[in-house]
Amino acid sequence: MSATLPLPATGYADANGRLCAERVRADFPILGREVHGRPLVYLDSAASSQQPRAVLDAVERYVTTTHANVHRGVHVLSQDATAAFEGARETVRRFINARSTREIIFTHGTTEAINLVAQAWGGAQLRSGDEVLITHLEHHANIVPWQMACARAGATLVAAPLTPNGELDVEAFAALLVPRTRLVALAHVSNALGTVLPVADLIALAHARGVPVLLDGAQAIAHQRVDVQQLDCDFYAFSGHKIYAPTGIGVLYGRESLLAAMPPWQGGGDMILSVAIERSTFNELPWKFEAGTPNISGAIGLGAALDYVDTLGRERVAAHEQMLLQIATARLREVPGLTLIGTARDKAGVISFTLAGIHPHDVGTILDREGIAIRTGHHCAMPVMTYYGLPATVRASFGCYSTAADIEALLAGLQRVREVFA
Amino acid sequence: MEIRDLYRDVILDHNRSPRNFGRLDPADAEAVGHNPLCGDSLSVTVRFEGDRLSELRFNGQGCAISVASASLMSEAVSGRPLGEVEALYREVHALLTEPAHVPGIPLGKLMALAGVREFPARVKCASLCWHTLHAALTRPAHPSAAPAVSTE
Ligand SMILES: Cc1ncc(COP(=O)(O)O)c(C=O)c1O
């Protein structure tokens, strides 16, 4: 059973092959709503993206026709549910070009995926005196699990510094790769600054020293083609809800040889082959790391979301978001008192900024009254904020349904902010 | 609810020119408050004369609502008996959280905060300074062990 509905594969590109965002918007029911009597302008996709009809329909169809527990029953529903769930795993495999579905572990999100590696891999591999190398622009989800794993092992967490425009200082990173370094864990794209890290180079540097690399792909997966074989990363983590799927589902990709050598992390049903009171034998990959009943409908929604993105065309979506980034960067630079935070040469569709004399929280409240949803705060990346000496920034971020009109609405909203604080 | 019900002139004025900004050194009591949602923190230092709060200064970074609220608080409590400060603390809390609360004691300029309760995401911004003051008053200062409070 296929987990996705057929889509009219037409109308998503204009005559020049560019993404037709108006057509895309029609697929997202929530974009039709109003907020405080204004049309919703959703510029917070980096926090969580919205879900298209294709995803909602796939989930509803599964729930209304197929749902049962997976990997258990002889009855039709259970077999079909298992086929749909494992079909979604194959969709994920294809989407990120993993070698095998044994390398695709469903989690409830990026955070759980990183914790899985920190506990299972870290628990087995980290020793007193070892180092784990991260960067100063990580999300807390790629900091705290390593702090905990290092504390348990007596290892040290080391963070490579940034340059003033929000890029990773690659020379400093290379210098911090030392014989004690046991693992590198990096954001593929920074959620606070939008910086795209030169991950291919960084992975090559780490591999030259025999150090495996985990990529936190939460902010990358929806916005550029991710091919784990081409990247040659050892682990890749991402969340469904940042790529138009429901919340509560995510993925850990792991190189099979590494996953096979890792002990399980949670025990329970599904992750075992047999259990006696004295001992159990663990299931094969990937189920060894999926204890308990999984988020079946979430996985099916994720499969549908990935198919949807491929229907739009990943390169097309990426080009669209780059165009919006350029427009927004140019337009925001015209706003008096506005400072862009994070001006890396290679950026994704994320723009952080501050307004002189106006706290981001106030900006957020006033924009909200205009129907504009943006994020304010430290973006769960407090070390980045500390680096810039800021408590918070305002962040606008784009998805496949974002338009130049959204940016103009943001500009008008910022004008309103400046009037209130005039 | 219009945005100007939140950002009233009094609020904007106290944000622009906060009263009693800074630190009292030495102080008779102090506390630090954090609003993890926006990463803001605020310190409050106070001096007593008998059972009166004679002076208060606050310090820190924050949004317009939190700065104005702290500035208004500093004016409202300075020179008051501690019992009245405690009563104000309870009244302001009710003003910020209870729909259509009618204050039991005159709140004066603090009434400028009445619009905040229509903006639930901002209530903590306005109440942080009051919780911090409350913490300072319920435990006297030891410079190394100032109580820390959080709105979360
Ligand atoms: C870079 C990055 N890493 C990790 C996460 C955590 O993702 P989740 O909360 O879905 O587990 C996020 C979410 O904001 C993120 O942006």
Coordinates of C-alpha atoms in Angstrom, one line a residue, chain A residues 147-345:
Chain A
Q147 CA 27.3 17.5 27.9
M148 CA 25.4 14.7 29.6
A149 CA 27.3 11.9 27.7
C150 CA 30.7 13.6 28.4
A151 CA 29.8 14.0 32.1
R152 CA 29.0 10.3 32.4
A153 CA 32.3 9.3 30.6
G154 CA 34.6 11.9 32.1
A155 CA 35.0 13.3 28.6
T156 CA 35.2 17.0 27.6
L157 CA 32.9 18.9 25.2
V158 CA 34.8 21.3 23.0
A159 CA 33.1 24.0 20.8
A160 CA 34.8 25.5 17.7
P161 CA 34.4 29.3 17.5
L162 CA 32.6 31.5 14.9
T163 CA 33.7 34.4 12.8
P164 CA 31.8 37.7 13.3
N165 CA 29.6 37.2 10.3
G166 CA 28.3 33.9 11.8
E167 CA 30.4 31.4 9.9
L168 CA 32.3 28.6 11.5
D169 CA 36.0 29.4 11.9
V170 CA 37.2 26.4 9.9
E171 CA 40.9 26.8 10.8
A172 CA 40.1 26.9 14.5
F173 CA 37.8 23.9 14.0
A174 CA 40.7 22.0 12.3
A175 CA 43.0 22.9 15.1
L176 CA 40.5 21.5 17.6
L177 CA 40.5 18.1 15.9
V178 CA 43.0 16.3 18.0
P179 CA 43.9 12.7 18.8
R180 CA 41.5 12.9 21.8
T181 CA 38.6 13.9 19.6
R182 CA 36.2 10.9 19.4
L183 CA 33.2 12.5 17.6
V184 CA 32.3 15.6 15.7
A185 CA 28.6 16.8 16.0
L186 CA 27.6 19.7 13.8
A187 CA 24.6 21.6 12.6
H188 CA 24.2 21.3 8.8
V189 CA 22.4 24.7 8.9
S190 CA 22.2 27.0 11.9
N191 CA 18.7 27.7 13.1
A192 CA 19.6 31.0 14.8
L193 CA 21.7 32.5 12.0
G194 CA 20.9 30.6 8.8
T195 CA 24.5 29.8 8.2
V196 CA 25.1 26.7 6.0
L197 CA 28.2 25.0 7.3
P198 CA 30.7 23.6 4.8
V199 CA 29.9 20.2 6.0
A200 CA 31.6 18.3 3.2
D201 CA 35.0 19.9 4.0
L202 CA 34.5 19.4 7.8
I203 CA 33.6 15.8 7.4
A204 CA 36.7 15.3 5.2
L205 CA 38.8 16.9 7.9
A206 CA 37.3 14.7 10.6
H207 CA 37.5 11.5 8.6
A208 CA 41.1 12.2 7.8
R209 CA 41.7 11.7 11.5
G210 CA 39.3 8.8 11.7
V211 CA 36.7 10.7 13.6
P212 CA 33.0 10.0 12.8
V213 CA 30.6 13.0 12.2
L214 CA 27.0 13.5 13.2
L215 CA 25.1 16.2 11.4
D216 CA 22.1 17.9 12.9
G217 CA 20.0 18.3 9.8
A218 CA 16.9 19.9 11.4
Q219 CA 17.2 23.1 9.4
A220 CA 18.7 21.6 6.3
I221 CA 16.4 18.7 5.3
A222 CA 13.6 20.8 3.9
H223 CA 15.8 23.4 2.2
Q224 CA 18.5 21.6 0.1
R225 CA 19.1 18.2 -1.3
V226 CA 20.6 15.9 1.4
D227 CA 22.4 12.8 0.2
V228 CA 24.0 11.0 3.1
Q229 CA 26.3 9.0 0.8
Q230 CA 27.6 12.0 -1.0
L231 CA 28.0 13.9 2.3
D232 CA 29.7 10.8 3.7
C233 CA 28.4 11.7 7.2
D234 CA 28.1 8.9 9.8
F235 CA 24.9 10.1 11.5
Y236 CA 22.2 12.5 10.2
A237 CA 19.3 13.6 12.4
F238 CA 16.2 15.5 11.4
S239 CA 12.6 16.2 12.4
G240 CA 9.4 15.6 10.4
H241 CA 7.7 18.8 11.6
K242 CA 10.4 20.9 9.9
I243 CA 9.6 19.3 6.5
Y244 CA 5.9 19.6 6.3
A245 CA 5.1 16.4 8.3
P246 CA 3.4 16.1 11.7
T247 CA 5.2 16.6 15.0
G248 CA 6.4 13.6 17.0
I249 CA 8.3 11.9 14.1
G250 CA 11.9 12.2 13.1
V251 CA 14.8 10.2 11.8
L252 CA 18.2 9.1 12.7
Y253 CA 20.3 7.9 9.8
G254 CA 23.3 6.0 10.9
R255 CA 26.0 4.2 9.0
E256 CA 25.2 0.6 9.3
S257 CA 28.6 -0.5 10.6
L258 CA 28.3 2.0 13.4
L259 CA 24.7 1.2 14.3
A260 CA 25.4 -2.5 14.3
A261 CA 28.2 -2.0 16.9
M262 CA 26.1 0.2 19.1
P263 CA 24.2 -1.3 22.0
P264 CA 20.4 -0.6 22.1
W265 CA 19.4 2.4 24.1
Q266 CA 15.8 1.8 25.2
G267 CA 14.5 -1.6 26.0
G268 CA 11.0 -3.0 25.4
G269 CA 8.8 -4.5 22.8
D270 CA 9.8 -4.5 19.1
M271 CA 13.5 -4.1 19.8
I272 CA 13.9 -7.7 20.8
L273 CA 13.9 -11.1 19.1
S274 CA 13.4 -13.1 22.2
V275 CA 13.1 -12.4 25.9
A276 CA 13.8 -14.7 28.8
I277 CA 14.0 -13.5 32.4
E278 CA 17.7 -14.1 32.3
R279 CA 18.5 -12.4 29.1
S280 CA 17.1 -11.2 25.8
T281 CA 18.4 -11.2 22.2
F282 CA 18.0 -7.9 20.4
N283 CA 16.3 -7.3 17.2
E284 CA 18.1 -6.5 14.0
L285 CA 18.6 -3.0 12.6
P286 CA 16.7 -0.7 12.5
W287 CA 14.2 -2.1 15.0
K288 CA 16.9 -2.6 17.6
F289 CA 16.6 1.1 18.3
E290 CA 12.8 1.3 18.1
A291 CA 11.5 0.1 21.4
G292 CA 7.7 0.2 21.9
T293 CA 4.9 1.0 19.5
P294 CA 6.2 3.6 17.1
N295 CA 4.5 6.8 15.8
I296 CA 3.0 4.9 12.8
S297 CA 0.7 7.6 11.5
G298 CA 3.6 10.2 12.0
A299 CA 5.9 8.0 9.9
I300 CA 3.2 7.8 7.2
G301 CA 2.7 11.5 7.3
L302 CA 6.5 12.0 7.0
G303 CA 6.6 9.7 3.9
A304 CA 3.8 11.7 2.3
A305 CA 5.7 15.0 3.2
L306 CA 8.9 13.8 1.6
D307 CA 7.0 12.7 -1.6
Y308 CA 5.3 16.1 -1.6
V309 CA 8.7 17.9 -1.5
D310 CA 9.9 15.8 -4.3
T311 CA 6.8 16.6 -6.3
L312 CA 7.6 20.3 -5.9
G313 CA 11.2 19.6 -6.7
R314 CA 13.9 20.0 -4.1
E315 CA 16.1 22.2 -6.2
R316 CA 13.1 24.3 -7.2
V317 CA 12.2 24.9 -3.5
A318 CA 15.8 25.7 -2.6
A319 CA 16.0 28.2 -5.5
H320 CA 12.7 29.8 -4.4
E321 CA 13.9 30.2 -0.8
Q322 CA 17.3 31.6 -2.0
M323 CA 15.4 34.2 -4.0
L324 CA 13.3 35.1 -0.9
L325 CA 16.5 35.3 1.2
Q326 CA 18.0 37.8 -1.2
I327 CA 14.9 39.9 -1.4
A328 CA 14.5 39.9 2.4
T329 CA 18.1 40.7 3.0
A330 CA 18.0 43.7 0.7
R331 CA 14.7 45.0 2.0
L332 CA 15.6 44.6 5.6
R333 CA 18.9 46.4 5.1
E334 CA 16.8 49.5 4.2
V335 CA 15.1 49.6 7.6
P336 CA 16.7 52.2 9.8
G337 CA 18.2 50.8 12.9
L338 CA 18.0 47.2 11.8
T339 CA 21.1 45.0 12.2
L340 CA 21.2 41.6 10.5
I341 CA 22.7 38.9 12.8
G342 CA 24.5 36.3 10.8
T343 CA 25.6 37.3 7.4
A344 CA 27.4 34.2 6.3
R345 CA 28.2 33.9 2.6

